[in-house]
């Protein structure tokens, strides 16, 4: 019990910066949700049931354009498919005897940032650590959404634009610390950035959806790294 509580507290401490970043990003989402015609309940419900900034912003665009339900579902499936890969990766760090309840609860709260701090732990992953991160990150996302909807169109466009880049700063804060002193990880980050640029600039590749791009790049880069630079099992013990 004490170990679980310690793991949870550790997760909370590492989740506070994520919650702050989520608040800024979801505040912008809340403003856009208000403009799209969603009320506070609908916007917050969307945030707590679909924990993905890319998916939610894309969903708003589709809702505003009166897209068909099938189109919305397929778009969300493609954009959020990367979480399958993240869950697969985290499943290798937890105890094989972890119950299905813990696995499903962890899977619900997996986002890019929650995955980042969880996979970066230099030890086996306890579900309670991830619960700690989730317990502050998810409320931060929901609260930002609520206040954004309430604020409506009060804030000036420049401030809204500034808030929209908070997510990228948060992602950098997740990947930079583990990369320090790790040449392999640093190199993979640079390769990822280079390949992402190629996918964005080449006409034949730029038309691919952002979710599918992430899946392809993850399979290629992570697969290459796993084969060439495998991590020994005892590294997390």
PDB file of C-alpha atoms in Angstrom:
ATOM      1  CA  UNK A   1       0.000   0.000   0.000  1.00  0.00           C
ATOM      2  CA  UNK A   2       2.793   2.413   0.924  1.00  0.00           C
ATOM      3  CA  UNK A   3       4.589   1.611  -2.313  1.00  0.00           C
ATOM      4  CA  UNK A   4       1.444   2.308  -4.336  1.00  0.00           C
ATOM      5  CA  UNK A   5       0.921   5.624  -2.554  1.00  0.00           C
ATOM      6  CA  UNK A   6       4.546   6.573  -3.174  1.00  0.00           C
ATOM      7  CA  UNK A   7       4.199   5.756  -6.862  1.00  0.00           C
ATOM      8  CA  UNK A   8       0.972   7.785  -7.062  1.00  0.00           C
ATOM      9  CA  UNK A   9       2.592  10.819  -5.433  1.00  0.00           C
ATOM     10  CA  UNK A  10       5.533  10.553  -7.830  1.00  0.00           C
ATOM     11  CA  UNK A  11       3.079  10.519 -10.731  1.00  0.00           C
ATOM     12  CA  UNK A  12       1.253  13.559  -9.360  1.00  0.00           C
ATOM     13  CA  UNK A  13       4.506  15.520  -9.107  1.00  0.00           C
ATOM     14  CA  UNK A  14       5.432  14.700 -12.694  1.00  0.00           C
ATOM     15  CA  UNK A  15       1.882  15.333 -13.862  1.00  0.00           C
ATOM     16  CA  UNK A  16       1.585  18.890 -12.530  1.00  0.00           C
ATOM     17  CA  UNK A  17       3.577  20.481 -15.421  1.00  0.00           C
ATOM     18  CA  UNK A  18       1.460  18.448 -17.859  1.00  0.00           C
ATOM     19  CA  UNK A  19      -1.738  19.672 -16.201  1.00  0.00           C
ATOM     20  CA  UNK A  20      -0.574  23.277 -16.520  1.00  0.00           C
ATOM     21  CA  UNK A  21       0.186  22.787 -20.204  1.00  0.00           C
ATOM     22  CA  UNK A  22      -3.131  21.011 -20.730  1.00  0.00           C
ATOM     23  CA  UNK A  23      -4.987  23.877 -19.098  1.00  0.00           C
ATOM     24  CA  UNK A  24      -3.553  26.376 -21.586  1.00  0.00           C
ATOM     25  CA  UNK A  25      -4.229  24.200 -24.627  1.00  0.00           C
ATOM     26  CA  UNK A  26      -7.716  23.092 -23.579  1.00  0.00           C
ATOM     27  CA  UNK A  27      -8.630  26.691 -22.762  1.00  0.00           C
ATOM     28  CA  UNK A  28      -8.190  27.445 -26.454  1.00  0.00           C
ATOM     29  CA  UNK A  29     -10.187  24.342 -27.307  1.00  0.00           C
ATOM     30  CA  UNK A  30     -12.995  25.542 -25.036  1.00  0.00           C
ATOM     31  CA  UNK A  31     -13.140  28.880 -26.841  1.00  0.00           C
ATOM     32  CA  UNK A  32     -13.332  27.145 -30.215  1.00  0.00           C
ATOM     33  CA  UNK A  33     -15.962  24.740 -28.864  1.00  0.00           C
ATOM     34  CA  UNK A  34     -18.077  27.723 -27.848  1.00  0.00           C
ATOM     35  CA  UNK A  35     -17.718  29.164 -31.344  1.00  0.00           C
ATOM     36  CA  UNK A  36     -18.772  25.791 -32.800  1.00  0.00           C
ATOM     37  CA  UNK A  37     -21.995  25.897 -30.786  1.00  0.00           C
ATOM     38  CA  UNK A  38     -21.161  23.482 -27.949  1.00  0.00           C
ATOM     39  CA  UNK A  39     -22.387  24.281 -24.453  1.00  0.00           C
ATOM     40  CA  UNK A  40     -20.147  23.848 -21.373  1.00  0.00           C
ATOM     41  CA  UNK A  41     -21.439  20.348 -20.590  1.00  0.00           C
ATOM     42  CA  UNK A  42     -20.934  19.090 -24.155  1.00  0.00           C
ATOM     43  CA  UNK A  43     -17.433  20.555 -24.407  1.00  0.00           C
ATOM     44  CA  UNK A  44     -16.272  19.135 -21.054  1.00  0.00           C
ATOM     45  CA  UNK A  45     -17.835  15.757 -21.849  1.00  0.00           C
ATOM     46  CA  UNK A  46     -15.898  15.724 -25.114  1.00  0.00           C
ATOM     47  CA  UNK A  47     -12.669  16.501 -23.233  1.00  0.00           C
ATOM     48  CA  UNK A  48     -13.009  13.800 -20.580  1.00  0.00           C
ATOM     49  CA  UNK A  49     -14.085  11.078 -23.016  1.00  0.00           C
ATOM     50  CA  UNK A  50     -11.712  11.875 -25.877  1.00  0.00           C
ATOM     51  CA  UNK A  51      -8.341  12.771 -24.368  1.00  0.00           C
ATOM     52  CA  UNK A  52      -6.562  13.979 -27.477  1.00  0.00           C
ATOM     53  CA  UNK A  53      -5.971  17.529 -28.593  1.00  0.00           C
ATOM     54  CA  UNK A  54      -5.575  16.621 -32.268  1.00  0.00           C
ATOM     55  CA  UNK A  55      -8.704  14.481 -32.210  1.00  0.00           C
ATOM     56  CA  UNK A  56     -10.791  17.084 -30.433  1.00  0.00           C
ATOM     57  CA  UNK A  57      -9.754  19.967 -32.661  1.00  0.00           C
ATOM     58  CA  UNK A  58     -10.379  17.800 -35.726  1.00  0.00           C
ATOM     59  CA  UNK A  59     -13.728  16.765 -34.282  1.00  0.00           C
ATOM     60  CA  UNK A  60     -14.761  20.389 -33.857  1.00  0.00           C
ATOM     61  CA  UNK A  61     -13.892  21.089 -37.485  1.00  0.00           C
ATOM     62  CA  UNK A  62     -16.006  18.151 -38.634  1.00  0.00           C
ATOM     63  CA  UNK A  63     -18.908  19.079 -36.372  1.00  0.00           C
ATOM     64  CA  UNK A  64     -18.855  22.652 -37.644  1.00  0.00           C
ATOM     65  CA  UNK A  65     -18.935  21.346 -41.201  1.00  0.00           C
ATOM     66  CA  UNK A  66     -21.896  19.055 -40.462  1.00  0.00           C
ATOM     67  CA  UNK A  67     -19.865  15.958 -41.341  1.00  0.00           C
ATOM     68  CA  UNK A  68     -21.446  12.516 -41.269  1.00  0.00           C
ATOM     69  CA  UNK A  69     -21.069  10.429 -38.114  1.00  0.00           C
ATOM     70  CA  UNK A  70     -19.160   7.755 -40.031  1.00  0.00           C
ATOM     71  CA  UNK A  71     -16.643  10.344 -41.220  1.00  0.00           C
ATOM     72  CA  UNK A  72     -16.164  11.657 -37.697  1.00  0.00           C
ATOM     73  CA  UNK A  73     -15.674   8.151 -36.296  1.00  0.00           C
ATOM     74  CA  UNK A  74     -13.158   7.153 -38.974  1.00  0.00           C
ATOM     75  CA  UNK A  75     -11.213  10.395 -38.575  1.00  0.00           C
ATOM     76  CA  UNK A  76     -10.999   9.917 -34.819  1.00  0.00           C
ATOM     77  CA  UNK A  77      -9.943   6.298 -35.261  1.00  0.00           C
ATOM     78  CA  UNK A  78      -7.092   7.253 -37.588  1.00  0.00           C
ATOM     79  CA  UNK A  79      -5.897  10.219 -35.540  1.00  0.00           C
ATOM     80  CA  UNK A  80      -6.014   8.310 -32.259  1.00  0.00           C
ATOM     81  CA  UNK A  81      -4.616   5.003 -33.511  1.00  0.00           C
ATOM     82  CA  UNK A  82      -1.201   6.052 -32.264  1.00  0.00           C
ATOM     83  CA  UNK A  83      -2.423   5.344 -28.746  1.00  0.00           C
ATOM     84  CA  UNK A  84      -2.557   1.664 -29.637  1.00  0.00           C
ATOM     85  CA  UNK A  85       1.194   1.794 -30.170  1.00  0.00           C
ATOM     86  CA  UNK A  86       1.780   3.729 -26.949  1.00  0.00           C
ATOM     87  CA  UNK A  87      -0.285   1.228 -24.979  1.00  0.00           C
ATOM     88  CA  UNK A  88       1.649  -1.658 -26.526  1.00  0.00           C
ATOM     89  CA  UNK A  89       4.912  -0.019 -25.474  1.00  0.00           C
ATOM     90  CA  UNK A  90       3.741   0.606 -21.902  1.00  0.00           C
ATOM     91  CA  UNK A  91       2.473  -2.965 -21.610  1.00  0.00           C
ATOM     92  CA  UNK A  92       6.117  -4.051 -21.844  1.00  0.00           C
ATOM     93  CA  UNK A  93       7.027  -1.961 -18.789  1.00  0.00           C
ATOM     94  CA  UNK A  94       4.342  -3.162 -16.387  1.00  0.00           C
ATOM     95  CA  UNK A  95       4.240  -6.394 -14.414  1.00  0.00           C
ATOM     96  CA  UNK A  96       2.888  -9.241 -16.588  1.00  0.00           C
ATOM     97  CA  UNK A  97       0.464 -10.097 -13.777  1.00  0.00           C
ATOM     98  CA  UNK A  98      -1.176  -6.644 -13.868  1.00  0.00           C
ATOM     99  CA  UNK A  99      -4.962  -7.099 -13.927  1.00  0.00           C
ATOM    100  CA  UNK A 100      -7.133  -6.225 -16.918  1.00  0.00           C
ATOM    101  CA  UNK A 101      -8.807  -3.527 -14.788  1.00  0.00           C
ATOM    102  CA  UNK A 102      -5.509  -1.706 -14.280  1.00  0.00           C
ATOM    103  CA  UNK A 103      -4.579  -2.130 -17.934  1.00  0.00           C
ATOM    104  CA  UNK A 104      -7.876  -0.687 -19.166  1.00  0.00           C
ATOM    105  CA  UNK A 105      -7.792   2.211 -16.697  1.00  0.00           C
ATOM    106  CA  UNK A 106      -4.247   3.105 -17.751  1.00  0.00           C
ATOM    107  CA  UNK A 107      -5.232   2.851 -21.414  1.00  0.00           C
ATOM    108  CA  UNK A 108      -8.040   5.363 -20.892  1.00  0.00           C
ATOM    109  CA  UNK A 109      -5.627   8.029 -19.668  1.00  0.00           C
ATOM    110  CA  UNK A 110      -2.794   7.504 -22.150  1.00  0.00           C
ATOM    111  CA  UNK A 111      -1.956  10.705 -24.002  1.00  0.00           C
ATOM    112  CA  UNK A 112       1.281  11.757 -25.686  1.00  0.00           C
ATOM    113  CA  UNK A 113       2.509  13.456 -22.512  1.00  0.00           C
ATOM    114  CA  UNK A 114       1.313  10.804 -20.031  1.00  0.00           C
ATOM    115  CA  UNK A 115       2.988   8.213 -22.232  1.00  0.00           C
ATOM    116  CA  UNK A 116       6.154  10.301 -22.389  1.00  0.00           C
ATOM    117  CA  UNK A 117       6.690  10.549 -18.640  1.00  0.00           C
ATOM    118  CA  UNK A 118       5.593   6.933 -18.087  1.00  0.00           C
ATOM    119  CA  UNK A 119       7.879   5.379 -20.693  1.00  0.00           C
ATOM    120  CA  UNK A 120      10.795   7.540 -19.522  1.00  0.00           C
ATOM    121  CA  UNK A 121      10.844   5.962 -16.052  1.00  0.00           C
ATOM    122  CA  UNK A 122      14.125   4.053 -15.572  1.00  0.00           C
ATOM    123  CA  UNK A 123      12.274   1.235 -13.797  1.00  0.00           C
ATOM    124  CA  UNK A 124       9.241  -0.992 -14.088  1.00  0.00           C
ATOM    125  CA  UNK A 125       6.028   1.007 -14.438  1.00  0.00           C
ATOM    126  CA  UNK A 126       3.455   0.836 -11.661  1.00  0.00           C
ATOM    127  CA  UNK A 127      -0.162   1.551 -12.662  1.00  0.00           C
ATOM    128  CA  UNK A 128      -0.366   3.869  -9.663  1.00  0.00           C
ATOM    129  CA  UNK A 129       2.347   6.090 -11.100  1.00  0.00           C
ATOM    130  CA  UNK A 130       0.298   6.550 -14.267  1.00  0.00           C
ATOM    131  CA  UNK A 131      -2.821   7.089 -12.141  1.00  0.00           C
ATOM    132  CA  UNK A 132      -0.983   9.885 -10.353  1.00  0.00           C
ATOM    133  CA  UNK A 133      -0.150  11.606 -13.640  1.00  0.00           C
ATOM    134  CA  UNK A 134      -3.724  11.125 -14.878  1.00  0.00           C
ATOM    135  CA  UNK A 135      -5.280  12.431 -11.639  1.00  0.00           C
ATOM    136  CA  UNK A 136      -3.915  15.923 -12.283  1.00  0.00           C
ATOM    137  CA  UNK A 137      -3.545  15.922 -16.082  1.00  0.00           C
ATOM    138  CA  UNK A 138      -7.164  15.007 -16.884  1.00  0.00           C
ATOM    139  CA  UNK A 139      -8.743  17.556 -14.491  1.00  0.00           C
ATOM    140  CA  UNK A 140      -6.372  20.191 -15.904  1.00  0.00           C
ATOM    141  CA  UNK A 141      -7.619  19.430 -19.413  1.00  0.00           C
ATOM    142  CA  UNK A 142     -11.287  19.439 -18.350  1.00  0.00           C
ATOM    143  CA  UNK A 143     -11.012  22.624 -16.273  1.00  0.00           C
ATOM    144  CA  UNK A 144      -9.282  24.491 -19.096  1.00  0.00           C
ATOM    145  CA  UNK A 145     -12.042  23.416 -21.471  1.00  0.00           C
ATOM    146  CA  UNK A 146     -14.756  24.599 -19.074  1.00  0.00           C
ATOM    147  CA  UNK A 147     -13.208  28.016 -18.507  1.00  0.00           C
ATOM    148  CA  UNK A 148     -12.554  28.401 -22.231  1.00  0.00           C
ATOM    149  CA  UNK A 149     -16.210  27.783 -23.059  1.00  0.00           C
ATOM    150  CA  UNK A 150     -17.315  30.214 -20.366  1.00  0.00           C
ATOM    151  CA  UNK A 151     -14.899  32.878 -21.613  1.00  0.00           C
ATOM    152  CA  UNK A 152     -16.335  32.608 -25.118  1.00  0.00           C
ATOM    153  CA  UNK A 153     -15.119  35.336 -27.410  1.00  0.00           C
ATOM    154  CA  UNK A 154     -13.762  37.632 -24.713  1.00  0.00           C
ATOM    155  CA  UNK A 155     -10.043  37.052 -25.334  1.00  0.00           C
ATOM    156  CA  UNK A 156      -8.273  38.745 -28.274  1.00  0.00           C
ATOM    157  CA  UNK A 157      -7.138  36.628 -31.276  1.00  0.00           C
ATOM    158  CA  UNK A 158      -3.428  37.143 -30.510  1.00  0.00           C
ATOM    159  CA  UNK A 159      -3.766  35.619 -27.053  1.00  0.00           C
ATOM    160  CA  UNK A 160      -5.727  32.675 -28.447  1.00  0.00           C
ATOM    161  CA  UNK A 161      -2.983  32.113 -31.027  1.00  0.00           C
ATOM    162  CA  UNK A 162      -0.317  32.231 -28.305  1.00  0.00           C
ATOM    163  CA  UNK A 163      -2.158  29.663 -26.212  1.00  0.00           C
ATOM    164  CA  UNK A 164      -2.439  27.316 -29.178  1.00  0.00           C
ATOM    165  CA  UNK A 165       1.343  26.711 -29.272  1.00  0.00           C
ATOM    166  CA  UNK A 166       1.493  25.666 -25.616  1.00  0.00           C
ATOM    167  CA  UNK A 167       1.081  22.010 -26.601  1.00  0.00           C
ATOM    168  CA  UNK A 168       4.322  22.032 -28.591  1.00  0.00           C
ATOM    169  CA  UNK A 169       6.244  23.534 -25.689  1.00  0.00           C
ATOM    170  CA  UNK A 170       4.841  20.850 -23.418  1.00  0.00           C
ATOM    171  CA  UNK A 171       5.915  18.094 -25.809  1.00  0.00           C
ATOM    172  CA  UNK A 172       9.447  19.507 -25.872  1.00  0.00           C
ATOM    173  CA  UNK A 173       9.490  19.493 -22.081  1.00  0.00           C
ATOM    174  CA  UNK A 174       8.642  15.785 -22.186  1.00  0.00           C
ATOM    175  CA  UNK A 175      11.276  14.632 -24.695  1.00  0.00           C
ATOM    176  CA  UNK A 176      14.264  16.894 -23.939  1.00  0.00           C
ATOM    177  CA  UNK A 177      15.154  15.744 -20.361  1.00  0.00           C
ATOM    178  CA  UNK A 178      15.397  12.010 -21.243  1.00  0.00           C
ATOM    179  CA  UNK A 179      17.428  12.885 -24.359  1.00  0.00           C
ATOM    180  CA  UNK A 180      20.160  14.633 -22.381  1.00  0.00           C
ATOM    181  CA  UNK A 181      23.232  12.431 -22.295  1.00  0.00           C
ATOM    182  CA  UNK A 182      21.574   9.793 -24.470  1.00  0.00           C
ATOM    183  CA  UNK A 183      23.035   9.981 -27.976  1.00  0.00           C
ATOM    184  CA  UNK A 184      20.764   7.274 -29.372  1.00  0.00           C
ATOM    185  CA  UNK A 185      17.567   8.943 -28.161  1.00  0.00           C
ATOM    186  CA  UNK A 186      18.801  12.363 -29.276  1.00  0.00           C
ATOM    187  CA  UNK A 187      19.592  10.993 -32.713  1.00  0.00           C
ATOM    188  CA  UNK A 188      16.179   9.362 -33.022  1.00  0.00           C
ATOM    189  CA  UNK A 189      14.483  12.643 -32.101  1.00  0.00           C
ATOM    190  CA  UNK A 190      16.427  14.462 -34.827  1.00  0.00           C
ATOM    191  CA  UNK A 191      15.559  11.722 -37.340  1.00  0.00           C
ATOM    192  CA  UNK A 192      11.891  11.948 -36.320  1.00  0.00           C
ATOM    193  CA  UNK A 193      11.882  15.693 -36.876  1.00  0.00           C
ATOM    194  CA  UNK A 194      13.563  15.299 -40.263  1.00  0.00           C
ATOM    195  CA  UNK A 195      11.162  12.638 -41.460  1.00  0.00           C
ATOM    196  CA  UNK A 196       8.165  14.634 -40.194  1.00  0.00           C
ATOM    197  CA  UNK A 197       9.392  17.585 -42.253  1.00  0.00           C
ATOM    198  CA  UNK A 198       9.683  15.374 -45.331  1.00  0.00           C
ATOM    199  CA  UNK A 199       6.141  14.092 -44.840  1.00  0.00           C
ATOM    200  CA  UNK A 200       4.884  17.656 -44.475  1.00  0.00           C
ATOM    201  CA  UNK A 201       6.696  19.133 -47.509  1.00  0.00           C
ATOM    202  CA  UNK A 202       6.655  16.424 -50.179  1.00  0.00           C
ATOM    203  CA  UNK A 203       3.455  16.775 -52.245  1.00  0.00           C
ATOM    204  CA  UNK A 204       2.979  13.010 -52.503  1.00  0.00           C
ATOM    205  CA  UNK A 205       3.118  12.644 -48.711  1.00  0.00           C
ATOM    206  CA  UNK A 206       1.622  15.920 -47.467  1.00  0.00           C
ATOM    207  CA  UNK A 207      -1.923  14.799 -48.296  1.00  0.00           C
ATOM    208  CA  UNK A 208      -1.723  11.957 -45.745  1.00  0.00           C
ATOM    209  CA  UNK A 209      -3.678  12.651 -42.564  1.00  0.00           C
ATOM    210  CA  UNK A 210      -1.697  13.707 -39.504  1.00  0.00           C
ATOM    211  CA  UNK A 211      -2.816  10.644 -37.537  1.00  0.00           C
ATOM    212  CA  UNK A 212      -1.684   8.242 -40.267  1.00  0.00           C
ATOM    213  CA  UNK A 213       1.650  10.085 -40.558  1.00  0.00           C
ATOM    214  CA  UNK A 214       2.267   9.576 -36.854  1.00  0.00           C
ATOM    215  CA  UNK A 215       1.469   5.867 -37.119  1.00  0.00           C
ATOM    216  CA  UNK A 216       3.771   5.336 -40.117  1.00  0.00           C
ATOM    217  CA  UNK A 217       6.650   7.307 -38.593  1.00  0.00           C
ATOM    218  CA  UNK A 218       6.240   5.537 -35.260  1.00  0.00           C
ATOM    219  CA  UNK A 219       6.325   2.093 -36.866  1.00  0.00           C
ATOM    220  CA  UNK A 220       9.355   2.931 -39.032  1.00  0.00           C
ATOM    221  CA  UNK A 221      11.486   4.834 -36.499  1.00  0.00           C
ATOM    222  CA  UNK A 222      10.534   2.887 -33.365  1.00  0.00           C
ATOM    223  CA  UNK A 223      10.828  -0.410 -35.239  1.00  0.00           C
ATOM    224  CA  UNK A 224      14.291   0.489 -36.512  1.00  0.00           C
ATOM    225  CA  UNK A 225      15.407   1.571 -33.035  1.00  0.00           C
ATOM    226  CA  UNK A 226      14.020  -1.600 -31.419  1.00  0.00           C
ATOM    227  CA  UNK A 227      15.962  -3.782 -33.860  1.00  0.00           C
ATOM    228  CA  UNK A 228      19.238  -1.848 -33.931  1.00  0.00           C
ATOM    229  CA  UNK A 229      19.268  -0.518 -30.343  1.00  0.00           C
ATOM    230  CA  UNK A 230      17.239  -2.999 -28.258  1.00  0.00           C
ATOM    231  CA  UNK A 231      16.651  -2.228 -24.578  1.00  0.00           C
ATOM    232  CA  UNK A 232      17.465  -5.143 -22.272  1.00  0.00           C
ATOM    233  CA  UNK A 233      14.724  -6.355 -19.948  1.00  0.00           C
ATOM    234  CA  UNK A 234      16.848  -5.734 -16.841  1.00  0.00           C
ATOM    235  CA  UNK A 235      17.078  -2.033 -17.719  1.00  0.00           C
ATOM    236  CA  UNK A 236      13.661  -1.492 -16.084  1.00  0.00           C
ATOM    237  CA  UNK A 237      14.089  -3.738 -13.102  1.00  0.00           C
TER     238      UNK A 237
END
